[in-house]
Short mmCIF file of C-alpha atoms and ligand atoms in Angstrom, two decimals:
data_model
loop_
_atom_site.label_atom_id
_atom_site.label_comp_id
_atom_site.label_asym_id
_atom_site.label_seq_id
_atom_site.Cartn_x
_atom_site.Cartn_y
_atom_site.Cartn_z
CA MET M 255 95.31 118.70 110.16
CA ARG M 256 98.70 119.80 111.34
CA MET M 257 100.83 121.74 108.85
CA THR M 258 104.50 120.71 108.75
CA LEU M 259 107.54 121.22 106.54
CA ARG M 260 110.29 118.81 105.62
CA TRP M 261 113.66 119.64 107.14
CA TYR M 262 116.82 117.96 105.93
CA GLY M 263 118.76 118.47 109.15
CA PRO M 264 121.56 120.82 110.17
CA ASP M 265 122.99 120.91 106.63
CA ASP M 266 119.71 122.08 105.10
CA ALA M 267 119.86 125.59 103.66
CA VAL M 268 116.33 125.98 105.09
CA SER M 269 116.73 126.46 108.83
CA LEU M 270 114.39 125.54 111.63
CA ALA M 271 114.14 129.28 112.37
CA ASN M 272 112.91 129.85 108.80
CA ILE M 273 110.36 127.09 109.19
CA ARG M 274 109.11 128.41 112.50
CA GLN M 275 108.23 131.72 110.85
CA ILE M 276 105.86 130.22 108.29
CA PRO M 277 102.41 130.94 109.78
CA GLY M 278 100.66 127.81 111.01
CA VAL M 279 103.58 125.44 110.58
CA THR M 280 104.04 123.73 113.93
CA GLY M 281 106.14 120.72 113.13
CA VAL M 282 108.76 119.19 110.88
CA VAL M 283 109.17 116.05 108.90
CA SER M 284 112.73 114.89 109.20
CA ALA M 285 115.14 111.97 109.30
CA LEU M 286 118.73 111.38 110.22
CA ALA M 287 121.06 111.96 107.28
CA MET M 288 122.53 108.49 107.61
CA ASN M 289 121.06 106.45 104.81
CA THR M 290 122.59 103.02 105.35
CA PRO M 291 119.63 100.74 105.93
CA ALA M 292 121.71 97.92 107.36
CA VAL M 293 122.98 100.13 110.20
CA PRO M 294 120.50 101.36 112.84
CA TRP M 295 120.36 104.96 113.95
CA THR M 296 121.82 105.39 117.41
CA ARG M 297 119.76 106.56 120.30
CA ASP M 298 122.07 109.49 120.93
CA SER M 299 121.89 110.77 117.38
CA VAL M 300 118.11 110.48 117.33
CA ASP M 301 117.85 112.29 120.67
CA ALA M 302 120.19 115.05 119.46
CA HIS M 303 118.05 115.53 116.33
CA ALA M 304 114.89 115.65 118.43
CA ALA M 305 116.45 118.19 120.82
CA ARG M 306 117.40 120.55 117.96
CA ILE M 307 113.85 120.50 116.68
CA ALA M 308 112.34 121.03 120.13
CA GLN M 309 114.75 123.91 120.85
CA ALA M 310 113.49 125.66 117.76
CA GLY M 311 109.95 125.48 119.14
CA LEU M 312 108.79 122.87 116.67
CA ARG M 313 107.50 119.30 116.93
CA TRP M 314 109.12 116.36 115.18
CA ASP M 315 105.85 115.03 113.78
CA VAL M 316 107.04 112.57 111.18
CA VAL M 317 110.16 110.61 110.36
CA GLU M 318 110.60 110.56 106.58
CA SER M 319 112.06 108.00 106.10
CA ILE M 320 113.61 105.08 107.86
CA PRO M 321 115.11 103.53 104.72
CA VAL M 322 114.18 99.94 103.95
CA SER M 323 117.12 97.82 102.90
CA GLU M 324 117.32 96.43 99.40
CA GLU M 325 117.74 92.96 100.95
CA VAL M 326 114.30 93.32 102.59
CA LYS M 327 112.73 94.51 99.34
CA LEU M 328 114.41 91.70 97.43
CA GLY M 329 113.41 89.12 100.04
CA ALA M 330 117.05 88.02 100.36
CA PRO M 331 118.42 86.09 103.36
CA LEU M 332 120.09 89.17 104.87
CA ARG M 333 116.65 90.68 105.39
CA GLU M 334 116.45 89.00 108.81
CA ARG M 335 119.40 91.01 110.00
CA HIS M 336 118.47 94.22 108.23
CA ILE M 337 114.99 94.33 109.62
CA GLU M 338 116.54 94.32 113.10
CA ALA M 339 118.21 97.61 112.22
CA TRP M 340 114.87 99.00 111.13
CA TYR M 341 113.26 98.04 114.44
CA THR M 342 116.05 99.63 116.39
CA SER M 343 115.72 102.95 114.54
CA LEU M 344 111.97 102.74 115.00
CA GLN M 345 112.30 102.23 118.73
CA HIS M 346 114.59 105.24 119.09
CA VAL M 347 112.33 107.60 117.17
CA ALA M 348 109.29 106.38 119.05
CA ARG M 349 111.01 107.09 122.35
CA ALA M 350 111.88 110.55 121.03
CA GLY M 351 108.15 111.20 120.62
CA VAL M 352 107.63 110.71 116.88
CA THR M 353 104.28 109.10 116.10
CA VAL M 354 104.33 108.70 112.29
CA VAL M 355 107.03 106.97 110.23
CA CYS M 356 107.10 107.18 106.45
CA TYR M 357 109.02 104.72 104.24
CA ASN M 358 108.80 103.41 100.71
CA PHE M 359 109.13 100.06 99.03
CA MET M 360 110.44 101.08 95.60
CA PRO M 361 113.17 98.85 94.16
CA VAL M 362 116.64 100.43 93.81
CA PHE M 363 115.51 104.00 93.22
CA ASP M 364 113.33 106.31 95.21
CA TRP M 365 111.46 109.10 93.40
CA MET M 366 112.55 109.72 89.88
CA ARG M 367 112.61 112.74 87.57
CA THR M 368 114.28 113.28 84.22
CA ASP M 369 114.73 117.02 84.65
CA LEU M 370 115.43 118.80 87.93
CA ALA M 371 115.17 122.33 86.58
CA ARG M 372 112.82 122.61 83.62
CA PRO M 373 112.38 126.29 82.76
CA MET M 374 108.81 127.53 83.11
CA ALA M 375 107.27 130.53 81.29
CA ASP M 376 107.38 132.71 84.43
CA GLY M 377 111.13 132.25 84.90
CA SER M 378 110.83 129.63 87.66
CA THR M 379 112.08 126.06 87.22
CA SER M 380 110.34 122.80 88.08
CA LEU M 381 111.01 119.11 88.42
CA ALA M 382 109.77 117.17 85.41
CA TYR M 383 109.40 113.57 84.21
CA ASP M 384 109.34 112.40 80.61
CA ASP M 385 109.12 108.68 80.03
CA GLU M 386 110.88 108.90 76.65
CA ALA M 387 113.78 110.75 78.26
CA LEU M 388 113.95 108.09 80.96
CA ARG M 389 114.25 105.36 78.37
CA ARG M 390 117.21 107.14 76.86
CA ILE M 391 119.16 107.18 80.14
CA ASP M 392 122.06 104.80 80.02
CA LEU M 393 122.61 103.03 83.35
CA SER M 394 125.51 100.92 82.14
CA GLN M 395 127.94 103.29 83.84
CA GLY M 396 126.01 103.56 87.10
CA THR M 397 123.81 106.46 88.16
CA ALA M 398 126.06 109.23 86.80
CA GLY M 399 123.57 110.13 84.02
CA LEU M 400 120.49 109.96 86.23
CA PRO M 401 119.25 113.41 87.37
CA GLY M 402 119.65 113.73 91.14
CA TRP M 403 121.50 110.49 91.65
CA GLY M 404 125.07 111.49 90.75
CA ALA M 405 127.50 108.78 91.84
CA ALA M 406 125.04 107.05 94.19
CA TYR M 407 125.72 103.71 92.49
CA ASP M 408 128.83 102.92 90.54
CA ARG M 409 128.70 100.74 87.47
CA ASP M 410 129.34 97.37 89.10
CA THR M 411 127.10 97.86 92.12
CA LEU M 412 124.21 99.03 89.99
CA GLN M 413 124.55 96.25 87.43
CA GLU M 414 124.67 93.63 90.18
CA LEU M 415 121.61 95.07 91.84
CA LEU M 416 119.65 95.28 88.62
CA SER M 417 120.51 91.70 87.79
CA ARG M 418 119.27 90.57 91.20
CA TRP M 419 116.04 92.45 90.57
CA SER M 420 115.57 90.88 87.15
CA ALA M 421 114.43 87.73 88.98
CA VAL M 422 111.88 89.57 91.17
CA GLY M 423 108.53 90.51 89.65
CA ALA M 424 105.61 92.47 91.05
CA GLU M 425 103.97 89.52 92.84
CA GLN M 426 107.21 88.60 94.57
CA LEU M 427 107.60 92.23 95.63
CA TRP M 428 104.11 92.09 97.18
CA GLU M 429 105.14 88.99 99.11
CA ASN M 430 108.29 90.66 100.33
CA LEU M 431 106.28 93.69 101.40
CA ALA M 432 103.86 91.42 103.30
CA TRP M 433 106.81 89.77 105.07
CA PHE M 434 108.08 93.20 106.10
CA LEU M 435 104.67 94.41 107.32
CA GLU M 436 103.90 91.27 109.29
CA ARG M 437 107.02 91.97 111.32
CA VAL M 438 107.08 95.75 111.64
CA VAL M 439 103.38 96.56 112.13
CA PRO M 440 103.05 94.78 115.49
CA VAL M 441 106.24 96.48 116.73
CA ALA M 442 105.07 99.91 115.58
CA SER M 443 101.68 99.37 117.17
CA GLU M 444 103.25 98.51 120.49
CA LEU M 445 105.40 101.65 120.30
CA GLY M 446 102.41 103.84 119.45
CA VAL M 447 103.75 104.63 115.98
CA ARG M 448 101.71 104.67 112.75
CA LEU M 449 103.52 103.49 109.62
CA ALA M 450 102.85 105.33 106.38
CA ILE M 451 104.08 103.85 103.12
CA HIS M 452 104.87 106.39 100.41
CA PRO M 453 103.40 105.56 97.02
CA ASP M 454 105.72 104.93 94.13
CA ASP M 455 106.77 108.08 92.34
CA PRO M 456 106.06 108.04 89.46
CA PRO M 457 103.39 105.34 89.84
CA TRP M 458 104.59 103.00 87.08
CA PRO M 459 107.63 100.76 86.52
CA VAL M 460 110.92 102.46 85.68
CA PHE M 461 113.92 100.76 84.08
CA GLY M 462 111.95 97.52 84.05
CA LEU M 463 111.82 97.47 87.86
CA PRO M 464 108.46 96.60 89.39
CA ARG M 465 106.49 99.31 91.18
CA ILE M 466 103.41 98.24 93.06
CA ILE M 467 102.03 101.11 95.18
CA THR M 468 100.47 102.95 92.31
CA ASP M 469 96.67 103.15 92.38
CA ALA M 470 93.44 102.60 94.32
CA SER M 471 93.38 98.84 94.09
CA ALA M 472 97.06 98.64 95.10
CA LEU M 473 96.38 100.80 98.16
CA GLU M 474 93.38 98.68 99.13
CA ARG M 475 95.45 95.52 98.71
CA PHE M 476 98.24 97.14 100.73
CA VAL M 477 96.13 97.99 103.77
CA GLY M 478 94.66 94.48 103.67
CA LEU M 479 98.09 92.83 103.82
CA VAL M 480 98.12 93.49 107.54
CA ASP M 481 94.75 94.88 108.47
CA HIS M 482 95.73 97.02 111.40
CA PRO M 483 95.42 100.75 112.13
CA ALA M 484 99.19 101.11 112.39
CA ASN M 485 99.51 99.99 108.77
CA GLY M 486 98.68 103.04 106.70
CA VAL M 487 99.81 105.34 103.93
CA THR M 488 101.40 108.64 103.10
CA PHE M 489 98.88 109.96 100.63
CA CYS M 490 101.00 111.81 98.09
CA THR M 491 98.82 113.77 95.64
CA GLY M 492 101.79 114.45 93.38
CA SER M 493 102.86 110.81 93.05
CA LEU M 494 99.39 109.35 92.66
CA GLY M 495 98.19 112.34 90.66
CA ALA M 496 100.77 111.71 87.92
CA ALA M 497 98.49 108.92 86.66
CA ALA M 498 95.29 110.32 85.14
CA ASP M 499 93.23 107.27 86.18
CA ASN M 500 93.72 107.88 89.87
CA ASP M 501 90.62 109.51 91.38
CA LEU M 502 92.31 111.12 94.34
CA PRO M 503 89.23 112.32 96.30
CA ALA M 504 87.62 108.85 95.97
CA MET M 505 90.82 107.19 97.18
CA ILE M 506 91.03 109.55 100.14
CA ARG M 507 87.43 108.85 101.08
CA SER M 508 87.93 105.12 100.98
CA LEU M 509 91.25 105.00 102.84
CA GLY M 510 90.32 107.84 105.16
CA ALA M 511 87.08 106.17 106.21
CA ARG M 512 89.24 103.29 107.41
CA GLN M 513 91.65 105.68 109.22
CA ARG M 514 94.55 104.60 107.10
CA ILE M 515 95.85 107.98 105.91
CA HIS M 516 98.52 108.85 108.45
CA PHE M 517 100.36 111.55 106.56
CA MET M 518 99.63 113.87 103.61
CA HIS M 519 101.99 115.07 100.91
CA ALA M 520 100.23 117.86 99.04
CA ARG M 521 101.71 118.67 95.65
CA ASN M 522 100.35 119.53 92.25
CA VAL M 523 101.53 118.18 88.89
CA LYS M 524 100.64 119.11 85.34
CA ARG M 525 100.16 116.01 83.20
CA THR M 526 101.17 116.85 79.66
CA ALA M 527 100.92 113.38 78.00
CA ALA M 528 100.82 109.75 79.14
CA ARG M 529 103.70 109.28 81.57
CA ASN M 530 104.77 112.85 81.18
CA PHE M 531 104.37 115.60 83.74
CA HIS M 532 106.02 118.51 85.45
CA GLU M 533 105.46 119.89 88.89
CA VAL M 534 103.65 123.19 89.37
CA ALA M 535 102.73 125.58 92.18
CA HIS M 536 100.30 124.02 94.65
CA PRO M 537 97.00 125.73 93.69
CA SER M 538 94.52 123.75 91.57
CA ALA M 539 94.57 126.39 88.84
CA PHE M 540 98.09 125.43 87.74
CA GLY M 541 97.97 121.66 87.56
CA SER M 542 95.99 118.49 86.99
CA VAL M 543 95.23 117.87 90.66
CA ASP M 544 92.06 119.43 92.05
CA MET M 545 93.47 120.45 95.44
CA ARG M 546 90.17 121.77 96.67
CA ALA M 547 88.52 118.41 96.04
CA VAL M 548 91.43 116.69 97.78
CA MET M 549 91.08 118.93 100.84
CA GLN M 550 87.32 118.54 100.85
CA ALA M 551 87.68 114.75 100.88
CA LEU M 552 90.16 115.00 103.75
CA ALA M 553 87.83 117.25 105.72
CA ASP M 554 84.95 114.85 105.09
CA VAL M 555 86.90 111.92 106.59
CA HIS M 556 88.01 114.15 109.49
CA PHE M 557 91.70 113.90 108.66
CA ASP M 558 93.68 115.12 111.65
CA GLY M 559 97.21 114.00 110.85
CA PRO M 560 100.28 115.84 109.64
CA MET M 561 100.45 117.36 106.16
CA ARG M 562 103.35 118.88 104.34
CA PRO M 563 103.50 120.91 101.17
CA ASP M 564 105.55 118.66 98.95
CA HIS M 565 108.05 119.87 96.32
CA GLY M 566 108.04 123.47 95.31
CA ARG M 567 109.34 125.18 92.20
CA ASP M 568 112.59 127.06 92.35
CA ILE M 569 111.47 130.69 92.51
CA TRP M 570 113.02 134.07 93.25
CA GLY M 571 116.43 132.67 92.39
CA GLU M 572 116.57 130.62 95.56
CA GLY M 573 118.50 127.60 94.20
CA GLY M 574 119.33 124.84 96.64
CA ARG M 575 117.95 121.35 96.91
CA PRO M 576 115.65 120.63 93.92
CA GLY M 577 112.02 120.63 95.08
CA TYR M 578 112.92 121.60 98.63
CA GLY M 579 113.55 125.33 98.68
CA LEU M 580 111.84 127.46 101.29
CA TYR M 581 109.93 129.94 99.18
CA ASP M 582 107.54 127.93 97.07
CA ARG M 583 106.88 125.40 99.81
CA ALA M 584 106.04 128.25 102.20
CA LEU M 585 103.59 129.66 99.64
CA GLY M 586 102.16 126.14 99.37
CA ALA M 587 101.76 125.88 103.13
CA MET M 588 99.76 129.08 103.16
CA TYR M 589 97.57 128.11 100.22
CA LEU M 590 96.82 124.70 101.75
CA GLN M 591 95.89 126.21 105.09
CA GLY M 592 93.58 128.66 103.34
CA LEU M 593 91.85 125.87 101.48
CA TRP M 594 91.58 123.84 104.66
CA GLU M 595 89.95 126.71 106.50
CA GLY M 596 87.48 127.09 103.64
CA VAL M 597 86.50 123.44 103.23
CA ARG M 598 86.31 122.78 106.95
CA SER M 599 83.87 125.56 107.56
CA ALA M 600 81.44 123.61 105.35
CA VAL M 601 81.82 120.32 107.25
CA ASN M 602 79.62 119.46 110.22
C1 DNO B 126 110.50 113.02 97.48
C2 DNO B 126 109.98 112.28 98.61
C3 DNO B 126 110.44 110.87 98.66
C4 DNO B 126 109.98 110.24 99.93
C5 DNO B 126 110.34 108.79 100.07
C6 DNO B 126 109.64 108.19 101.25
O1 DNO B 126 110.53 114.20 97.49
O2 DNO B 126 108.59 112.35 98.64
O3 DNO B 126 111.85 110.87 98.62
O4 DNO B 126 110.57 110.88 101.01
O5 DNO B 126 109.96 108.10 98.92
O6 DNO B 126 110.33 107.06 101.64
#
């Protein structure tokens, strides 16, 4: 296992120098800030990003994410052109030495919370999700009322997109995902890159949009779409752990035995009711995810890929990007390495 931390680039309040000082963290998970899936990253900008990371004495272990265009997810005619942009970005990051690329296939929105700073008893704040609160969010004016999304979509753009999606159900989304994988997996394999889909977060439909990467059978179906070692997953314990039915250690054993876990997101959540949870500090004691059992399963399948502590709480008055402050993630990195050391000593 290689411990890494996500870095949001030169504008991140968390610097590479900060990251370098967390014991055991040897690499970063990072992407270019440009989030226009139809336009490929340029070779120069990828190389400049790689050089910054290398100069700080760190490895660029994972790209998270090369964004997948909505046209590809929708299966619309423009997907042919947009997938070309994806290949181009992929080629550049592969040449820059990155070996794992994370992406997601969630319609319209990426991860979703209804509260970015829920106060906790100890004075920290956490990200939280409440399905009732989500249902009350009014999208008729765009994303203005959606926590974390600000003005990402104005009223007309969002309404148009949602109406296009109203014709696309879960099975069609699976077909569109298969179309994407059939094209990108061979390219990734040739470039020596492993692709790692991020599960849907939370793992159920939101705003009536389909979400398909949600549980054990979905992940098994996913790896079977293109049965190739380059077609794998980002195993996110926080996303999958938000659904009580997901047996995370069993899922890790099954996917890990087939060498399909290419990247780990380690995060704990406290489930408070059906489709209701908030994020907590990483240790098992605070949440619904048994982190020790997760790490044991990873050790048993000889996981040797990159891992990052996922979202942290906002502690010690740090502020900054919700979920991505330095302090709680650094504590998480230390806890996870301690667990790893413990579980590995018991594996032959
Ligand atoms: C949230 C992240 C996601 C993730 C993307 C991967 O904190 O885990 O935004 O990066 O879903 O494409």
